[in-house]
mmCIF file of C-alpha atoms in Angstrom:
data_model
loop_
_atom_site.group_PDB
_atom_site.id
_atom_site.type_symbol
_atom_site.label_atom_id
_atom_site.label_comp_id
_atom_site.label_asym_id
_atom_site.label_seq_id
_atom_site.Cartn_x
_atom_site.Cartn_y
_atom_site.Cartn_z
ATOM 1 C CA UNK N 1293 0.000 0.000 0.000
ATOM 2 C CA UNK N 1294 1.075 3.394 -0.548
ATOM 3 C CA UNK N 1295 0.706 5.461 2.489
ATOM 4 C CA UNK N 1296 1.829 8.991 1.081
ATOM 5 C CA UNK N 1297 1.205 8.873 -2.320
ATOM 6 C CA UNK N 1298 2.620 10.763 -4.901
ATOM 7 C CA UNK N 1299 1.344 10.913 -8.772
ATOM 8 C CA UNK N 1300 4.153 9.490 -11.605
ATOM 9 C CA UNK N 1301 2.974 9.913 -14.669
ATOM 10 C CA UNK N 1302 4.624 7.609 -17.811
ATOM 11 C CA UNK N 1303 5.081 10.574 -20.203
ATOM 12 C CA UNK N 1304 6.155 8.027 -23.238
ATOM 13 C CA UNK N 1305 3.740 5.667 -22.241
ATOM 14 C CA UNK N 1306 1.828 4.433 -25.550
ATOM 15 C CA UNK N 1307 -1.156 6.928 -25.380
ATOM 16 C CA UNK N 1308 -3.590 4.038 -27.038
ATOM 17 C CA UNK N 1309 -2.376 1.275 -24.286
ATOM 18 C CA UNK N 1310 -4.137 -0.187 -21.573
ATOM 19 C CA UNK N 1311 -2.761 -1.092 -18.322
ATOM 20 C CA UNK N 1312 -0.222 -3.967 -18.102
ATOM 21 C CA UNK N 1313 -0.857 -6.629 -15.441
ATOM 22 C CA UNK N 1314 2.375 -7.463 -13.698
ATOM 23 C CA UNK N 1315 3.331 -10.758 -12.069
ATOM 24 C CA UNK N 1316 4.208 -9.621 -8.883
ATOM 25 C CA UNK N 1317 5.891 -12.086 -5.643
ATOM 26 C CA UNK N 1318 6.044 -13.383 -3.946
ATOM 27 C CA UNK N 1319 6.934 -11.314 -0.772
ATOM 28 C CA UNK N 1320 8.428 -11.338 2.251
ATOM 29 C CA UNK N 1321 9.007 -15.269 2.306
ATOM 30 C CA UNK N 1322 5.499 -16.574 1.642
ATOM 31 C CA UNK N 1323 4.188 -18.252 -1.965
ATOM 32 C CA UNK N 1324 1.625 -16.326 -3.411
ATOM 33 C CA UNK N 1325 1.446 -14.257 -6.397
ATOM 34 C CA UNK N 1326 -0.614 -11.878 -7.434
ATOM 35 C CA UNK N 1327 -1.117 -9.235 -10.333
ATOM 36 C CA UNK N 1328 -0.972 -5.331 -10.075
ATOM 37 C CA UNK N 1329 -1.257 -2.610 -12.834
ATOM 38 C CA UNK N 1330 1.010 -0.526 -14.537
ATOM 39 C CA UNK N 1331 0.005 1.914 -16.724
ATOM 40 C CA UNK N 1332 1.026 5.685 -17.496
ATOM 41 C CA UNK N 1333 -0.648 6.915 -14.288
ATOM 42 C CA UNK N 1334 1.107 5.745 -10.907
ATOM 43 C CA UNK N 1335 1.221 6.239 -7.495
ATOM 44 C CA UNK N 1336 4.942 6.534 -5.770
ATOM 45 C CA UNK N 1337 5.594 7.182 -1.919
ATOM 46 C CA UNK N 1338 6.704 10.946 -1.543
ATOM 47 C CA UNK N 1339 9.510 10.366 0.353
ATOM 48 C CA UNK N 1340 10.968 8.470 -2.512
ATOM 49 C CA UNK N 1341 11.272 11.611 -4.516
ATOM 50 C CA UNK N 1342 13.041 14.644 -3.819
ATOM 51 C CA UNK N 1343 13.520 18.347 -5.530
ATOM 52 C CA UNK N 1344 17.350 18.501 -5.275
ATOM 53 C CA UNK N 1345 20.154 15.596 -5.259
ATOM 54 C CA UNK N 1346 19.264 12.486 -3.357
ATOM 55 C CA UNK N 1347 21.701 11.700 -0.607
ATOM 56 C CA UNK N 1348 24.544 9.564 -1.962
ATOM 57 C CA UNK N 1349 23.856 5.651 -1.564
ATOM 58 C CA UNK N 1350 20.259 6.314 -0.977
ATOM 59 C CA UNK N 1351 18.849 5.981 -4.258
ATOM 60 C CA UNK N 1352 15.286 8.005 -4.599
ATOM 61 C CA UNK N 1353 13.688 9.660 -7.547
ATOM 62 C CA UNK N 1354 15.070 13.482 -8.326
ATOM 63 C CA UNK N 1355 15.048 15.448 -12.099
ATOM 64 C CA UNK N 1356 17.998 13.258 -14.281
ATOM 65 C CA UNK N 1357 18.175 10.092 -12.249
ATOM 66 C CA UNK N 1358 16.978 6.588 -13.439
ATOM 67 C CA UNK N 1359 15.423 4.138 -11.146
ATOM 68 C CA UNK N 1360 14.068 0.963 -11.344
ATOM 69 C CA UNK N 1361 10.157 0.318 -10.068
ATOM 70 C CA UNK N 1362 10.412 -2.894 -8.228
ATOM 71 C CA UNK N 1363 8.804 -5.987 -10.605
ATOM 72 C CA UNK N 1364 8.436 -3.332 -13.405
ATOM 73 C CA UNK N 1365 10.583 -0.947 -15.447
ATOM 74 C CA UNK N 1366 13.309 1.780 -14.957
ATOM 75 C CA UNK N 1367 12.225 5.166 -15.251
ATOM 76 C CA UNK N 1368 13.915 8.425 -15.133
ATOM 77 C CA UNK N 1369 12.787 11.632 -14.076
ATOM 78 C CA UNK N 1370 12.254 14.107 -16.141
ATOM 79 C CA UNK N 1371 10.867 16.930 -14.260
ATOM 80 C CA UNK N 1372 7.691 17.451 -11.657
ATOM 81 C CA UNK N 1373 4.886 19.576 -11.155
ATOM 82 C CA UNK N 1374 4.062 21.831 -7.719
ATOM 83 C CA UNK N 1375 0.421 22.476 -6.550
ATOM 84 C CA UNK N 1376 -0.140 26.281 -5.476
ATOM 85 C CA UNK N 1377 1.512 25.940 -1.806
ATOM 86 C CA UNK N 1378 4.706 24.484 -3.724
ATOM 87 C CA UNK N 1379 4.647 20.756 -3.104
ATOM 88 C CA UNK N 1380 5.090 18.305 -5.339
ATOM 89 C CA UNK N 1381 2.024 16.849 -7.222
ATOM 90 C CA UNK N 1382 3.325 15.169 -9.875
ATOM 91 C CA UNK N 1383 6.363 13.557 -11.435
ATOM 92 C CA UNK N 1384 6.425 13.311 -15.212
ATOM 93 C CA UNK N 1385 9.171 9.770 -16.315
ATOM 94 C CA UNK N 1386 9.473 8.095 -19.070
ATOM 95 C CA UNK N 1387 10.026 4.539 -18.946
ATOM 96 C CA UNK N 1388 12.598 2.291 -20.896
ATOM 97 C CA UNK N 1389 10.087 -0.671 -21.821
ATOM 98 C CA UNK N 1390 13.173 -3.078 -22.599
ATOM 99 C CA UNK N 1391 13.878 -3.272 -18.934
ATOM 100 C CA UNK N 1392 11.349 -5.118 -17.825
ATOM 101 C CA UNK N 1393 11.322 -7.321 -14.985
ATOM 102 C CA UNK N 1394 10.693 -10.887 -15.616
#
């Protein structure tokens, strides 16, 4: 679950696609599997993006940097929108669809 969620939005995602169903698991030791949606509209934690340079060896989402979405793809950051206060609303990726996860 996604306690403080923050909106990622697939910028090159195909714009006549439909959500992909990914094999996810199984976690944290037990067996089963189960299926969750990707698509061009996500939801992130906050905390795993920030404005400036993340902290070195702590790898979180900032403008230029590449990650990779656990079961999923790598995206990189290409920039982010702020509501009227100035917090972060959105993050606008694209995604590299050869790096999927298997």
């Amino acid at each position: 679950a996604v306690r403080q969620p923050l909106q990622l939005r697939l910028t090159n995602w195909p714009t006549n696609n439909q959500d992909e169903w990914l094999d996810v698991g199984p976690l944290h030791g037990g067996t089963a599997r189960r299926r969750l949606p990707f698509g061009e509209h996500l939801l992130i934690e906050q905390c795993d993006f920030v404005k400036g340079n993340p902290q070195p060896g702590y790898r979180r989402l900032a403008v230029g940097v590449s990650v990779k979405l656990r079961f999923a793809y790598v995206v990189t950051c290409e920039g982010y929108h702020e509501d009227e206060h100035g917090n972060v609303s959105e993050v606008c990726c694209s995604f590299d669809p050869t790096t999927r996860s298997c």
